[in-house]
CSV table of C-alpha atoms and ligand atoms in Angstrom, one decimal:
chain,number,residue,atom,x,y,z
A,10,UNK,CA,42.3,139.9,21.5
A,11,UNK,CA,41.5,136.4,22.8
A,12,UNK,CA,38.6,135.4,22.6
A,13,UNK,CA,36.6,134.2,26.1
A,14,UNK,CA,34.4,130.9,25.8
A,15,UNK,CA,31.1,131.6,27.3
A,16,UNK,CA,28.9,128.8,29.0
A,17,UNK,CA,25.5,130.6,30.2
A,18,UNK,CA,22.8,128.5,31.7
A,19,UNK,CA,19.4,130.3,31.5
A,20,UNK,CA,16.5,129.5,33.8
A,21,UNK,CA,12.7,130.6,33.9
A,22,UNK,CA,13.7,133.6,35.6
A,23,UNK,CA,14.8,135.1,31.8
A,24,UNK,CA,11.5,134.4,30.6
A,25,UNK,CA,9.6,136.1,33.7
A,26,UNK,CA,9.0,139.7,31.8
A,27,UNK,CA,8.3,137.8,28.8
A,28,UNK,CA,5.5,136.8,30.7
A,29,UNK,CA,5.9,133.0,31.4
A,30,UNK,CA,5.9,131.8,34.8
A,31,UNK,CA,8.8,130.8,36.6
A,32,UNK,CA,8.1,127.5,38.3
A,33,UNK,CA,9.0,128.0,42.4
A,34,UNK,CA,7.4,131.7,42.6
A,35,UNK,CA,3.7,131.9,44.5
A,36,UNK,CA,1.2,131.3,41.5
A,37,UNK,CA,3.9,129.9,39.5
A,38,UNK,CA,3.5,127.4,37.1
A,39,UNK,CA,2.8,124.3,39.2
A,40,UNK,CA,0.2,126.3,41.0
A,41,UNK,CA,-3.0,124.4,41.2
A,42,UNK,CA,-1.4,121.0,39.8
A,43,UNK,CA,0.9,118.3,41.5
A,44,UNK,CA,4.6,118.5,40.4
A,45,UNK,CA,4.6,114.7,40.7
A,46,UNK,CA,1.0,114.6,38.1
A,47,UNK,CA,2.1,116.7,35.6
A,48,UNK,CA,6.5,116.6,36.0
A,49,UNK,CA,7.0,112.6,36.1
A,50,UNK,CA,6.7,109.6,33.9
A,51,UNK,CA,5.0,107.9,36.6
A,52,UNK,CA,2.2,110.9,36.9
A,53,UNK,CA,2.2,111.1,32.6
A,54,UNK,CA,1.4,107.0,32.8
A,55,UNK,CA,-1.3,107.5,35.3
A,56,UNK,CA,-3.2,110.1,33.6
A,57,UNK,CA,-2.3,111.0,29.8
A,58,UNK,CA,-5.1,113.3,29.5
A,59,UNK,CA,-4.6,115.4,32.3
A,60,UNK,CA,-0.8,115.6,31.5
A,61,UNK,CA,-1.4,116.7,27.8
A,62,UNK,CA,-4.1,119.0,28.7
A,63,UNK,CA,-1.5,120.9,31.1
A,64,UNK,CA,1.3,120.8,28.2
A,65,UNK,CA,-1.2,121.9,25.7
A,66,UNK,CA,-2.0,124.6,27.7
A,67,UNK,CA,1.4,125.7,28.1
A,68,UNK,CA,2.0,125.3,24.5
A,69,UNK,CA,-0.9,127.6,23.4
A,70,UNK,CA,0.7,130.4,26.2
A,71,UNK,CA,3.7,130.3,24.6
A,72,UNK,CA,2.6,130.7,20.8
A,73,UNK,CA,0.5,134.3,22.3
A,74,UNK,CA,1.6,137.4,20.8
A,75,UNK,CA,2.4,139.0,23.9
A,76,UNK,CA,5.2,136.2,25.1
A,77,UNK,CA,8.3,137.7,23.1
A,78,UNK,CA,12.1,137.8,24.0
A,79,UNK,CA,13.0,140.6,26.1
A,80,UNK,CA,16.0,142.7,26.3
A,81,UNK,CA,18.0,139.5,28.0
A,82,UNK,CA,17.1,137.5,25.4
A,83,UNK,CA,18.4,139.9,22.7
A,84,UNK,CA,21.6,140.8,24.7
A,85,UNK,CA,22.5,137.0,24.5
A,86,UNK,CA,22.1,136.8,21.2
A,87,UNK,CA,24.0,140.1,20.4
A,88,UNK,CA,26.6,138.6,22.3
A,89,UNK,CA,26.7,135.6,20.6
A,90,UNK,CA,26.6,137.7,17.5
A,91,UNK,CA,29.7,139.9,18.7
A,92,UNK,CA,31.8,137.1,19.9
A,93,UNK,CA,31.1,134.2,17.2
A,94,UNK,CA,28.6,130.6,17.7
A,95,UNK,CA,32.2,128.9,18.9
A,96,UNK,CA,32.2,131.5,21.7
A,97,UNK,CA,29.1,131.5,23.4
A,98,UNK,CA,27.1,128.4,24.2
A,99,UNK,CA,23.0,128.9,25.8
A,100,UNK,CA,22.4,126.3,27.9
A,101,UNK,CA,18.8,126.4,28.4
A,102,UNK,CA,16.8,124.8,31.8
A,103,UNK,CA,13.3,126.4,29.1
A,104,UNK,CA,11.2,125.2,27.1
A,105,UNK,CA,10.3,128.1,25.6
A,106,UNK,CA,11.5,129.0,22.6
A,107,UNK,CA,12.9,132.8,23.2
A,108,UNK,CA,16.3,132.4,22.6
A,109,UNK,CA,15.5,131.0,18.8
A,110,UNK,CA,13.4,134.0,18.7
A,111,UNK,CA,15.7,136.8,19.7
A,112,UNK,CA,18.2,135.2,17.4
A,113,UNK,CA,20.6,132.8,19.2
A,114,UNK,CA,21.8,129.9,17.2
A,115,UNK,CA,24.0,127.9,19.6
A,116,UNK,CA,21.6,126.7,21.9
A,117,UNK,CA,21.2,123.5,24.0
A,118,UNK,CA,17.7,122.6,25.5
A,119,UNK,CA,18.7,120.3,27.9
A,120,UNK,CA,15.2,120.0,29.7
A,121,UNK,CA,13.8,119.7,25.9
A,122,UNK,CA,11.3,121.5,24.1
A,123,UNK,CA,7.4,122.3,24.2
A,124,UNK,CA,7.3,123.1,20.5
A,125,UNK,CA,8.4,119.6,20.1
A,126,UNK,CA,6.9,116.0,20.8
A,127,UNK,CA,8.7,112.5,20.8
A,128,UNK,CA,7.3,109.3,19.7
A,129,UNK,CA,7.8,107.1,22.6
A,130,UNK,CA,8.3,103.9,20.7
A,131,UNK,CA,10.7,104.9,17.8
A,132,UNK,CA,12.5,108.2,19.4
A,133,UNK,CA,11.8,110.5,16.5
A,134,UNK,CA,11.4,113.9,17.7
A,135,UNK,CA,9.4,116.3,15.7
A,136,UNK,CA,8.2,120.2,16.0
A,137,UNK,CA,4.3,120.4,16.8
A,138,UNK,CA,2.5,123.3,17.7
A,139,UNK,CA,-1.3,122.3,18.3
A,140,UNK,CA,-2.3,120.1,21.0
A,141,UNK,CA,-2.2,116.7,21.5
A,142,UNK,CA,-5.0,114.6,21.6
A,143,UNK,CA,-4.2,111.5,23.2
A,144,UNK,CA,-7.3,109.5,21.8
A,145,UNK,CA,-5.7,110.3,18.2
A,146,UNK,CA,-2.0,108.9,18.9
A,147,UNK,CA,-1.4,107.3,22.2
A,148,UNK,CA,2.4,106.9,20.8
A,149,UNK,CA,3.6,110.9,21.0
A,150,UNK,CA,4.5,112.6,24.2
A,151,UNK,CA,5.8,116.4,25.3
A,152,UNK,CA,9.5,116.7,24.2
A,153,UNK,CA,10.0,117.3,27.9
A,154,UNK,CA,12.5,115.9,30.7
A,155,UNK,CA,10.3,115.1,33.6
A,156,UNK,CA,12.1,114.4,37.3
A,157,UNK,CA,13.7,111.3,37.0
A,158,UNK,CA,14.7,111.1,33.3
A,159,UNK,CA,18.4,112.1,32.0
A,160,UNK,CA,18.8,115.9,30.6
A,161,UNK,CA,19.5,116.0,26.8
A,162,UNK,CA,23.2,116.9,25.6
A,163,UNK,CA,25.0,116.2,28.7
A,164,UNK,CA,28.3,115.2,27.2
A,165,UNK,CA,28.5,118.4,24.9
A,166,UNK,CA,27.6,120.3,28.3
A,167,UNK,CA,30.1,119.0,30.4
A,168,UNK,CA,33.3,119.6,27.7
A,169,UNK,CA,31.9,123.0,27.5
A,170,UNK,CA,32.2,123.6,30.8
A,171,UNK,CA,35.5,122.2,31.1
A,172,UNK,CA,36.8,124.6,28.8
A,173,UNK,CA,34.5,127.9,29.8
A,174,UNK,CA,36.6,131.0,30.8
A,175,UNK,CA,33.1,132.2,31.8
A,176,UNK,CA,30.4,130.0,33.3
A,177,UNK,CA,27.5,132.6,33.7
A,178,UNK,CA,23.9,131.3,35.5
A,179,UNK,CA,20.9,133.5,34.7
A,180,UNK,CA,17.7,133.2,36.2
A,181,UNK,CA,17.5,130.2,38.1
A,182,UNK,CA,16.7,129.0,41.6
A,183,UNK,CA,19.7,126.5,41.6
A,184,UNK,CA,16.8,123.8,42.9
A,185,UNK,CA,16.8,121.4,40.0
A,186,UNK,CA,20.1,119.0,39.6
A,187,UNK,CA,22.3,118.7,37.2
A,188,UNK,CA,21.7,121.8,35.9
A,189,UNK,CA,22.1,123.3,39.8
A,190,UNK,CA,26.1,121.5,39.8
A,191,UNK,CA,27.0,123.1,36.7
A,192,UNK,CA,28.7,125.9,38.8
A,193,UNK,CA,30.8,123.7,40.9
A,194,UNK,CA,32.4,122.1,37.7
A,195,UNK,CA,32.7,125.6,35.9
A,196,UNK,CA,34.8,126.4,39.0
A,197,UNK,CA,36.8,123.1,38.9
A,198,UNK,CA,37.7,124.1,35.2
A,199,UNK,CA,39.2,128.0,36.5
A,200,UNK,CA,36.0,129.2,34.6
A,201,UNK,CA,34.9,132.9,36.3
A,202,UNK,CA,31.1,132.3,37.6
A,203,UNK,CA,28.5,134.6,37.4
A,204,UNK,CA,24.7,134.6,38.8
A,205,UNK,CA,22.2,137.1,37.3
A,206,UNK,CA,19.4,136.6,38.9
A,207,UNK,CA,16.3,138.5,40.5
A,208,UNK,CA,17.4,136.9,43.8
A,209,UNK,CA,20.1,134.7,45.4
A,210,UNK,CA,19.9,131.4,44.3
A,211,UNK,CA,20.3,128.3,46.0
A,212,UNK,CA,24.2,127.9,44.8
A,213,UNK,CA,25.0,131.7,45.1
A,214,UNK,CA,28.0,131.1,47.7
A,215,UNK,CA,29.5,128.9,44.3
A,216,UNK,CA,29.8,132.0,42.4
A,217,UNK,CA,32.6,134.7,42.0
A,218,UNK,CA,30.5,137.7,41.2
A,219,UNK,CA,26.6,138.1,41.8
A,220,UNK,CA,24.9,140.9,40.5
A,221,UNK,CA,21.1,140.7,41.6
A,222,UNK,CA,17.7,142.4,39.9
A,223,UNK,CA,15.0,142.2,36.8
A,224,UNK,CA,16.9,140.3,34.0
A,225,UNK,CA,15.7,142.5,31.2
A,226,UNK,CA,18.1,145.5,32.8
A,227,UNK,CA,21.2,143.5,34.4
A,228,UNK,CA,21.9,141.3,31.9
A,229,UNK,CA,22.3,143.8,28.7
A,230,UNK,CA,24.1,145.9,31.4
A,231,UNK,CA,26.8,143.0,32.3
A,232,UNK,CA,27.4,141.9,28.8
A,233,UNK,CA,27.8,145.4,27.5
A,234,UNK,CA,30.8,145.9,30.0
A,235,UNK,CA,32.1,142.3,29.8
A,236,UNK,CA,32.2,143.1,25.6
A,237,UNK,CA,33.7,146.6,26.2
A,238,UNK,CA,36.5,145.1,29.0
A,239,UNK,CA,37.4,142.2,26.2
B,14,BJW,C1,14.2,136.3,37.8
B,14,BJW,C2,13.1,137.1,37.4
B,14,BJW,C3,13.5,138.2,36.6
B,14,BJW,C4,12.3,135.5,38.6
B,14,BJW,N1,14.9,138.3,36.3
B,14,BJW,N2,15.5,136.4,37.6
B,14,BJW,C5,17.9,114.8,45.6
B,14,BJW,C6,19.1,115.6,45.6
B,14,BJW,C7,19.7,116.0,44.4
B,14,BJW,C8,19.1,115.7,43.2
B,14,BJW,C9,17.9,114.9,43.2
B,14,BJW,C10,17.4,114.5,44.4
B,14,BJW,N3,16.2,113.8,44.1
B,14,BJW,C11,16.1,113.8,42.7
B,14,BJW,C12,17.1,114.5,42.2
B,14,BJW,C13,17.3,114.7,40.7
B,14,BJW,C14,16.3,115.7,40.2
B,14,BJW,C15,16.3,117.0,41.0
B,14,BJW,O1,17.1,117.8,40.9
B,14,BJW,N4,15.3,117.1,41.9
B,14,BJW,C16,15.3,118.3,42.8
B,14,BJW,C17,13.9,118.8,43.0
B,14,BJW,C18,16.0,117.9,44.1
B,14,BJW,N5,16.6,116.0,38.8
B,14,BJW,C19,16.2,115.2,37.8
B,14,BJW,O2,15.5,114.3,38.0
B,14,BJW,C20,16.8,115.5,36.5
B,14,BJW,N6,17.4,114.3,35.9
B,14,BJW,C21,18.5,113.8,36.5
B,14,BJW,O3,19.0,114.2,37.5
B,14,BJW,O4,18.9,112.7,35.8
B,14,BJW,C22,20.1,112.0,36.3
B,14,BJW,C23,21.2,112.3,35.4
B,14,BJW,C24,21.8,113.5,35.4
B,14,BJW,C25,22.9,113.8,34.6
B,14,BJW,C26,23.5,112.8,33.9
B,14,BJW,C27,23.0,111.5,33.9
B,14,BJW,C28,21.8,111.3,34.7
B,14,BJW,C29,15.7,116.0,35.5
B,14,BJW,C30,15.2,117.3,35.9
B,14,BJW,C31,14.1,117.7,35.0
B,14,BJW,C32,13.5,119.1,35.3
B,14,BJW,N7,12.4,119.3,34.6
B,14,BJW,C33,11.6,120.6,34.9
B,14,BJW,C34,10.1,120.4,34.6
B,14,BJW,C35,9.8,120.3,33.2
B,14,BJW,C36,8.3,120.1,33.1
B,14,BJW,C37,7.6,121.4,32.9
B,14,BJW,O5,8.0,122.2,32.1
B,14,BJW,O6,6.5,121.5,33.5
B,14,BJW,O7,12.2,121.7,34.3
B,14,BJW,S1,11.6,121.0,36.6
B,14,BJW,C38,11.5,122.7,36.4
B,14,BJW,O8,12.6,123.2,37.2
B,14,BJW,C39,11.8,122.9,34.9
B,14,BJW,C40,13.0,124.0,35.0
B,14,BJW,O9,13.8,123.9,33.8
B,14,BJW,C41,13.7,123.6,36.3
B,14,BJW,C42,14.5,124.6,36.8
B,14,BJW,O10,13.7,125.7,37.3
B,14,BJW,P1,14.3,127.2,37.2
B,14,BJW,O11,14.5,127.5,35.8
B,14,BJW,O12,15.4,127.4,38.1
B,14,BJW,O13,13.0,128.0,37.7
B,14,BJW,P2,12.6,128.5,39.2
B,14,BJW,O14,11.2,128.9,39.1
B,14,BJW,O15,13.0,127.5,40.2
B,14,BJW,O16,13.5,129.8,39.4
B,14,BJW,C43,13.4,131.0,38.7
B,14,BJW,C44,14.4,132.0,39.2
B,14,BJW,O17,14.3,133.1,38.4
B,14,BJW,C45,14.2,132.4,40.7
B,14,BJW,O18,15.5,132.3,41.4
B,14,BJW,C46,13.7,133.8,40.6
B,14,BJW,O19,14.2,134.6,41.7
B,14,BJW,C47,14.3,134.2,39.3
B,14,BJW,N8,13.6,135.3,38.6
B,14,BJW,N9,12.0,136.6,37.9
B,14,BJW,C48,15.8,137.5,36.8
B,14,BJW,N10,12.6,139.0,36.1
């Protein structure tokens, strides 16, 4: 048997039944605040406060009880399990940390982490899980790539891509470039493409198959027959 290299992109969309937001859904998670206040450099420099206080917020959401993997989550990781680390790369668009939780190891967060914050002068990157008060260090800010600054890991991304048998896009609107091009190049490379998703995306003409509805019941369903096909 020869094994397929998997490339799967996740979006917010596999963390909706966890019970985070999705970010372009009425009373998602921009709701009430201004994408370019709280998802810029520019809005971060003009108000710390107001940025952290929305990041600390999110922070303490995601550390709840209630916000565990669901059944997409673990099927990725199963797969990864099944197939071997080599096999299967996550791409992740979240900041959440669900994939870690359900058991994924090979993982790429290329719009960073919120369990995470950078010091701006020296780079250092280092897990945090309380909030941030921007009075005490003025230095750290959210491991996070706002619009405008470059996604983490693009070179391993893009040789993964190139050599995907399978590029497979889960639960994203296809709004937010580079992540949103990732298709066209998967096809460039002969990859098969797949969206999951609760609803066409943006890109779905890109993609070879489309299989549409809650992640938590397609995406164990699709992986059980890829595995069983392989
Ligand atoms: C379910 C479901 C269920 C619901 N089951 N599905 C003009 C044209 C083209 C590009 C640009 C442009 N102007 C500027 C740009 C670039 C810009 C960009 O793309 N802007 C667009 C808005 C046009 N991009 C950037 O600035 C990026 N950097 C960049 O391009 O650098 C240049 C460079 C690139 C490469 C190499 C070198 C240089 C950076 C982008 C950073 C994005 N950051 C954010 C915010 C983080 C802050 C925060 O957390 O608050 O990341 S934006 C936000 O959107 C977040 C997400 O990761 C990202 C993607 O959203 P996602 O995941 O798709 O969520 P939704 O809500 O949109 O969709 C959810 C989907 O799930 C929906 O389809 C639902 O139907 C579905 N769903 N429930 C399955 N149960």
């Amino acid at each position: 048997m020869t094994i397929p290299k998997i490339v799967i992109l996740t979006g917010a969309g596999i963390s909706a039944e966890s019970g985070l937001s999705t970010f372009r859904a009425q009373n998602g998670l921009w709701e009430g605040h201004n994408v370019d206040d709280v998802a810029t450099y520019e809005g971060y420099k003009r108000d710390p406060i107001a940025v952290h206080r929305f990041y600390n917020m999110l922070r303490n959401k995601l550390q709840d009880s209630n916000v565990r993997p669901n059944a997409a989550h673990y099927a990725l990781a199963e797969l990864e399990r099944k197939l071997g680390s080599d096999n299967v790369l996550i791409v992740t668009q979240n900041v959440d940390n669900l994939h870690e939780k359900a058991g994924s190891k090979n993982i790429i967060h290329m719009h960073g982490e919120l369990l995470k914050v950078r010091n701006e002068q020296t780079g250092q990157v280092i897990d945090w899980y309380n909030d941030i008060d921007y009075n005490q260090n003025k230095l750290i800010r959210p491991h996070i790539v706002w619009f405008g600054e470059i996604p983490l890991q693009m070179d391993e991304i893009y040789d993964a891509l190139l050599h995907a048998d399978y590029f497979i896009s889960i639960g994203t609107s296809g709004n937010v470039y580079p992540a949103a091009g990732f298709v066209q190049i998967a096809n460039q490379s002969g990859a098969k493409t797949v969206e999951l998703n609760l609803e066409p995306s943006l890109g779905e003409n890109s993609f070879h198959t489309k299989i549409y509805g809650p992640a938590s019941q397609i995406v164990p369903k699709f992986f059980k027959q890829l595995v069983s096909e392989k």
